Tab-separated table of C-alpha atoms in Angstrom:
chain	number	residue	atom	x	y	z
K	1	UNK	CA	-21.363	27.679	-6.610
K	2	UNK	CA	-20.950	27.323	-2.752
K	3	UNK	CA	-22.781	24.852	-0.567
K	4	UNK	CA	-23.577	25.192	2.973
K	5	UNK	CA	-24.979	21.958	5.196
K	6	UNK	CA	-26.566	22.544	8.544
K	7	UNK	CA	-25.693	21.081	11.170
K	8	UNK	CA	-22.311	20.324	10.885
K	9	UNK	CA	-22.570	17.470	13.349
K	10	UNK	CA	-25.538	15.757	15.116
K	11	UNK	CA	-25.620	13.390	17.611
K	12	UNK	CA	-28.875	10.946	17.525
K	13	UNK	CA	-30.196	7.481	18.540
K	14	UNK	CA	-31.234	4.508	16.618
K	15	UNK	CA	-34.880	5.036	15.543
K	16	UNK	CA	-34.611	8.817	15.449
K	17	UNK	CA	-35.505	10.791	12.576
K	18	UNK	CA	-32.808	13.103	10.961
K	19	UNK	CA	-32.833	15.792	8.633
K	20	UNK	CA	-29.862	17.591	7.207
K	21	UNK	CA	-30.351	20.710	5.170
K	22	UNK	CA	-28.133	21.765	2.110
K	23	UNK	CA	-28.180	25.488	0.822
K	24	UNK	CA	-26.655	26.629	-2.695
K	25	UNK	CA	-25.346	30.026	-3.194
K	26	UNK	CA	-27.293	30.095	-6.048
K	27	UNK	CA	-30.433	28.223	-7.969
K	28	UNK	CA	-29.389	24.915	-8.959
K	29	UNK	CA	-32.786	23.760	-9.845
K	30	UNK	CA	-32.969	19.839	-9.006
K	31	UNK	CA	-29.259	19.223	-9.626
K	32	UNK	CA	-28.232	18.313	-6.244
K	33	UNK	CA	-26.732	14.566	-5.008
K	34	UNK	CA	-26.059	13.139	-1.959
K	35	UNK	CA	-23.685	10.821	-0.520
K	36	UNK	CA	-22.752	8.785	2.774
K	37	UNK	CA	-19.068	8.352	3.939
K	38	UNK	CA	-18.000	6.130	6.557
K	39	UNK	CA	-14.465	6.408	7.903
K	40	UNK	CA	-11.687	5.210	5.862
K	41	UNK	CA	-14.164	4.400	3.119
K	42	UNK	CA	-15.266	6.085	-0.295
K	43	UNK	CA	-18.217	8.026	-0.374
K	44	UNK	CA	-21.370	6.202	-1.610
K	45	UNK	CA	-24.056	8.171	-3.708
K	46	UNK	CA	-27.544	7.931	-2.101
K	47	UNK	CA	-29.675	10.237	-3.759
K	48	UNK	CA	-29.461	12.372	-7.290
K	49	UNK	CA	-31.719	14.614	-9.017
K	50	UNK	CA	-32.100	15.899	-5.371
K	51	UNK	CA	-35.189	13.425	-4.483
K	52	UNK	CA	-33.937	9.945	-6.949
K	53	UNK	CA	-33.086	7.109	-4.725
K	54	UNK	CA	-29.960	5.425	-5.999
K	55	UNK	CA	-30.773	2.000	-6.727
K	56	UNK	CA	-29.839	-0.338	-3.709
K	57	UNK	CA	-30.420	2.469	-0.971
K	58	UNK	CA	-32.917	1.916	1.764
K	59	UNK	CA	-36.153	3.604	1.726
K	60	UNK	CA	-35.579	5.202	4.775
K	61	UNK	CA	-33.380	7.718	3.093
K	62	UNK	CA	-35.312	10.543	0.907
K	63	UNK	CA	-34.284	13.701	-0.526
K	64	UNK	CA	-36.333	16.935	-1.234
K	65	UNK	CA	-35.968	20.611	-2.353
K	66	UNK	CA	-35.288	22.408	-5.235
K	67	UNK	CA	-33.638	25.893	-6.177
K	68	UNK	CA	-31.450	26.840	-3.310
K	69	UNK	CA	-32.911	24.708	-0.471
K	70	UNK	CA	-32.552	20.887	-0.119
K	71	UNK	CA	-33.086	18.423	2.813
K	72	UNK	CA	-31.795	14.859	3.425
K	73	UNK	CA	-34.198	12.861	5.558
K	74	UNK	CA	-33.454	9.621	7.203
K	75	UNK	CA	-36.533	8.655	8.617
K	76	UNK	CA	-35.609	5.660	11.060
K	77	UNK	CA	-31.943	5.929	12.019
K	78	UNK	CA	-30.446	2.759	11.812
K	79	UNK	CA	-26.766	1.687	13.236
K	80	UNK	CA	-25.331	1.515	9.908
K	81	UNK	CA	-26.414	5.299	9.060
K	82	UNK	CA	-23.776	6.574	11.265
K	83	UNK	CA	-21.351	8.303	8.674
K	84	UNK	CA	-20.756	11.611	7.534
K	85	UNK	CA	-23.267	13.231	4.692
K	86	UNK	CA	-22.277	15.355	1.832
K	87	UNK	CA	-24.290	17.305	-0.523
K	88	UNK	CA	-23.233	18.047	-4.055
K	89	UNK	CA	-24.547	20.606	-6.912
K	90	UNK	CA	-24.176	19.317	-10.438
K	91	UNK	CA	-25.613	22.601	-11.881
K	92	UNK	CA	-22.121	23.799	-13.465
K	93	UNK	CA	-18.855	23.434	-13.484
K	94	UNK	CA	-16.776	22.798	-11.055
K	95	UNK	CA	-19.368	20.354	-9.420
K	96	UNK	CA	-18.800	21.134	-5.588
K	97	UNK	CA	-19.407	19.363	-2.363
K	98	UNK	CA	-21.001	20.982	0.759
K	99	UNK	CA	-18.783	20.723	3.788
K	100	UNK	CA	-20.289	17.835	5.431
K	101	UNK	CA	-22.724	16.758	8.159
K	102	UNK	CA	-21.376	14.090	10.740
K	103	UNK	CA	-23.959	12.003	12.372
K	104	UNK	CA	-23.038	9.707	15.409
K	105	UNK	CA	-24.522	8.030	17.983
K	106	UNK	CA	-26.006	9.747	21.031
L	1	UNK	CA	-19.520	-5.851	-11.004
L	2	UNK	CA	-18.192	-2.372	-11.314
L	3	UNK	CA	-14.723	-2.069	-9.855
L	4	UNK	CA	-12.311	0.787	-9.750
L	5	UNK	CA	-8.568	0.439	-8.512
L	6	UNK	CA	-6.639	3.369	-8.036
L	7	UNK	CA	-2.459	3.326	-7.753
L	8	UNK	CA	0.387	5.481	-8.293
L	9	UNK	CA	0.087	7.200	-4.874
L	10	UNK	CA	2.810	8.025	-2.711
L	11	UNK	CA	5.262	10.640	-0.991
L	12	UNK	CA	6.579	13.342	-3.328
L	13	UNK	CA	8.475	16.587	-2.668
L	14	UNK	CA	6.947	19.758	-3.384
L	15	UNK	CA	7.375	20.668	-6.949
L	16	UNK	CA	7.550	17.221	-7.929
L	17	UNK	CA	5.132	14.908	-10.517
L	18	UNK	CA	3.205	11.990	-9.806
L	19	UNK	CA	0.901	10.082	-12.185
L	20	UNK	CA	-2.008	8.134	-10.891
L	21	UNK	CA	-3.956	5.547	-12.619
L	22	UNK	CA	-7.420	3.984	-12.343
L	23	UNK	CA	-7.914	0.618	-13.554
L	24	UNK	CA	-11.786	0.006	-14.693
L	25	UNK	CA	-13.690	-3.352	-14.889
L	26	UNK	CA	-17.335	-4.711	-15.006
L	27	UNK	CA	-18.654	-1.873	-17.183
L	28	UNK	CA	-18.106	-0.482	-20.804
L	29	UNK	CA	-15.449	1.837	-20.047
L	30	UNK	CA	-15.784	3.989	-23.267
L	31	UNK	CA	-19.035	4.689	-22.687
L	32	UNK	CA	-18.708	6.698	-19.557
L	33	UNK	CA	-17.583	10.214	-18.397
L	34	UNK	CA	-14.709	9.614	-15.642
L	35	UNK	CA	-13.671	12.001	-12.871
L	36	UNK	CA	-11.185	12.286	-10.041
L	37	UNK	CA	-12.142	13.631	-6.613
L	38	UNK	CA	-9.932	14.309	-3.622
L	39	UNK	CA	-9.864	14.654	0.070
L	40	UNK	CA	-7.376	16.187	2.231
L	41	UNK	CA	-6.873	14.408	5.560
L	42	UNK	CA	-9.754	14.962	7.890
L	43	UNK	CA	-11.557	17.078	5.054
L	44	UNK	CA	-14.262	17.313	2.812
L	45	UNK	CA	-14.200	16.418	-0.864
L	46	UNK	CA	-13.191	18.542	-3.692
L	47	UNK	CA	-13.683	17.452	-7.208
L	48	UNK	CA	-10.170	17.418	-9.436
L	49	UNK	CA	-11.252	17.073	-13.152
L	50	UNK	CA	-13.266	14.964	-15.586
L	51	UNK	CA	-13.108	13.470	-19.319
L	52	UNK	CA	-15.359	12.797	-21.619
L	53	UNK	CA	-15.939	9.501	-23.339
L	54	UNK	CA	-13.509	9.754	-26.005
L	55	UNK	CA	-11.183	12.186	-24.195
L	56	UNK	CA	-12.218	15.211	-26.585
L	57	UNK	CA	-13.600	17.319	-23.459
L	58	UNK	CA	-11.713	17.786	-20.250
L	59	UNK	CA	-12.662	19.855	-17.348
L	60	UNK	CA	-10.424	21.025	-14.172
L	61	UNK	CA	-11.181	22.797	-11.013
L	62	UNK	CA	-9.099	25.971	-11.213
L	63	UNK	CA	-6.559	25.008	-8.360
L	64	UNK	CA	-5.019	22.493	-10.752
L	65	UNK	CA	-5.527	23.914	-14.282
L	66	UNK	CA	-2.231	24.304	-15.765
L	67	UNK	CA	-0.424	21.406	-13.346
L	68	UNK	CA	-2.945	18.641	-13.639
L	69	UNK	CA	-3.628	16.662	-17.085
L	70	UNK	CA	-6.480	14.011	-16.834
L	71	UNK	CA	-6.330	11.321	-19.500
L	72	UNK	CA	-7.809	7.801	-20.409
L	73	UNK	CA	-6.792	4.862	-22.528
L	74	UNK	CA	-10.053	3.253	-23.552
L	75	UNK	CA	-8.248	0.126	-24.975
L	76	UNK	CA	-6.794	-0.445	-21.619
L	77	UNK	CA	-9.659	0.569	-19.631
L	78	UNK	CA	-7.562	2.876	-17.649
L	79	UNK	CA	-8.030	6.519	-16.425
L	80	UNK	CA	-4.917	8.377	-15.473
L	81	UNK	CA	-4.166	11.831	-13.599
L	82	UNK	CA	-0.708	13.603	-14.249
L	83	UNK	CA	0.294	15.918	-11.613
L	84	UNK	CA	3.169	18.179	-12.011
L	85	UNK	CA	4.387	21.090	-9.630
L	86	UNK	CA	2.711	19.345	-6.710
L	87	UNK	CA	1.907	21.359	-3.603
L	88	UNK	CA	1.649	20.507	0.193
L	89	UNK	CA	-2.108	21.589	-0.578
L	90	UNK	CA	-2.360	18.654	-3.012
L	91	UNK	CA	-1.879	16.161	-0.256
L	92	UNK	CA	-5.088	14.123	-0.217
L	93	UNK	CA	-6.583	10.689	-1.161
L	94	UNK	CA	-7.496	10.769	-4.756
L	95	UNK	CA	-10.439	8.881	-5.766
L	96	UNK	CA	-11.378	7.756	-9.254
L	97	UNK	CA	-15.198	7.928	-9.826
L	98	UNK	CA	-17.746	6.800	-12.425
L	99	UNK	CA	-20.281	9.394	-13.631
L	100	UNK	CA	-23.846	8.171	-14.027
L	101	UNK	CA	-24.502	7.783	-17.714
L	102	UNK	CA	-27.719	9.556	-17.524
L	103	UNK	CA	-26.591	12.381	-15.140
L	104	UNK	CA	-23.607	13.985	-15.669
L	105	UNK	CA	-21.307	14.582	-12.645
L	106	UNK	CA	-23.186	12.368	-10.462
L	107	UNK	CA	-20.817	9.646	-8.947
L	108	UNK	CA	-21.879	6.423	-9.263
L	109	UNK	CA	-19.033	4.472	-8.137
L	110	UNK	CA	-16.005	4.924	-6.687
L	111	UNK	CA	-12.358	3.414	-5.984
L	112	UNK	CA	-10.774	2.880	-2.657
L	113	UNK	CA	-8.503	5.813	-3.336
L	114	UNK	CA	-4.777	6.360	-3.185
L	115	UNK	CA	-2.974	8.559	-0.819
L	116	UNK	CA	-0.741	11.542	-2.305
L	117	UNK	CA	1.471	13.119	0.119
L	118	UNK	CA	3.519	16.131	-0.749
L	119	UNK	CA	5.958	16.869	1.825
L	120	UNK	CA	9.770	17.548	2.003
């Protein structure tokens, strides 16, 4: 299953609302997760089951969608949110990741 | 506190072999599926393989089938990845990852990664 993400990169300011889209090549129900990765660090799980917030993740992060179209929203961008975001499908083997969306400072 | 510490990476020639290890602590290792995920320099994430709690089921991405073997030693709280017939395209940071207990193939915790470089 192929995943595409849009945009591939974006520039935003602190306080902005940011939305990242992930599209699957076939329906995956709600079997989707989102990760955040900062340079030189391991990825961090943010959301799973398309919309369930991982424990400890700030509530400004939210996820939605099912089937083939999904979104990750950051309601008010904070300085620590500048990173690359990946979606990942877990509907079937092999689990696959999207190409990533890099969020940087405007 | 969950900790995953990878080791065993390094420089290897094409066609060579390497064995990665992941030492786990802070959770009941024998109760969880475990995965290896890699990331080529400047590229995205690619799942490599995973293994069931008792080692009875293993899955691999097509590009490593027949060359890589995942294994675990629950008595030692350790995960392994034996990599043979290495190619330049296997160059990556390899992460050990703990899968959620309730949702397979969601990677709850990650190690810091170990770099494998395949080059002559």
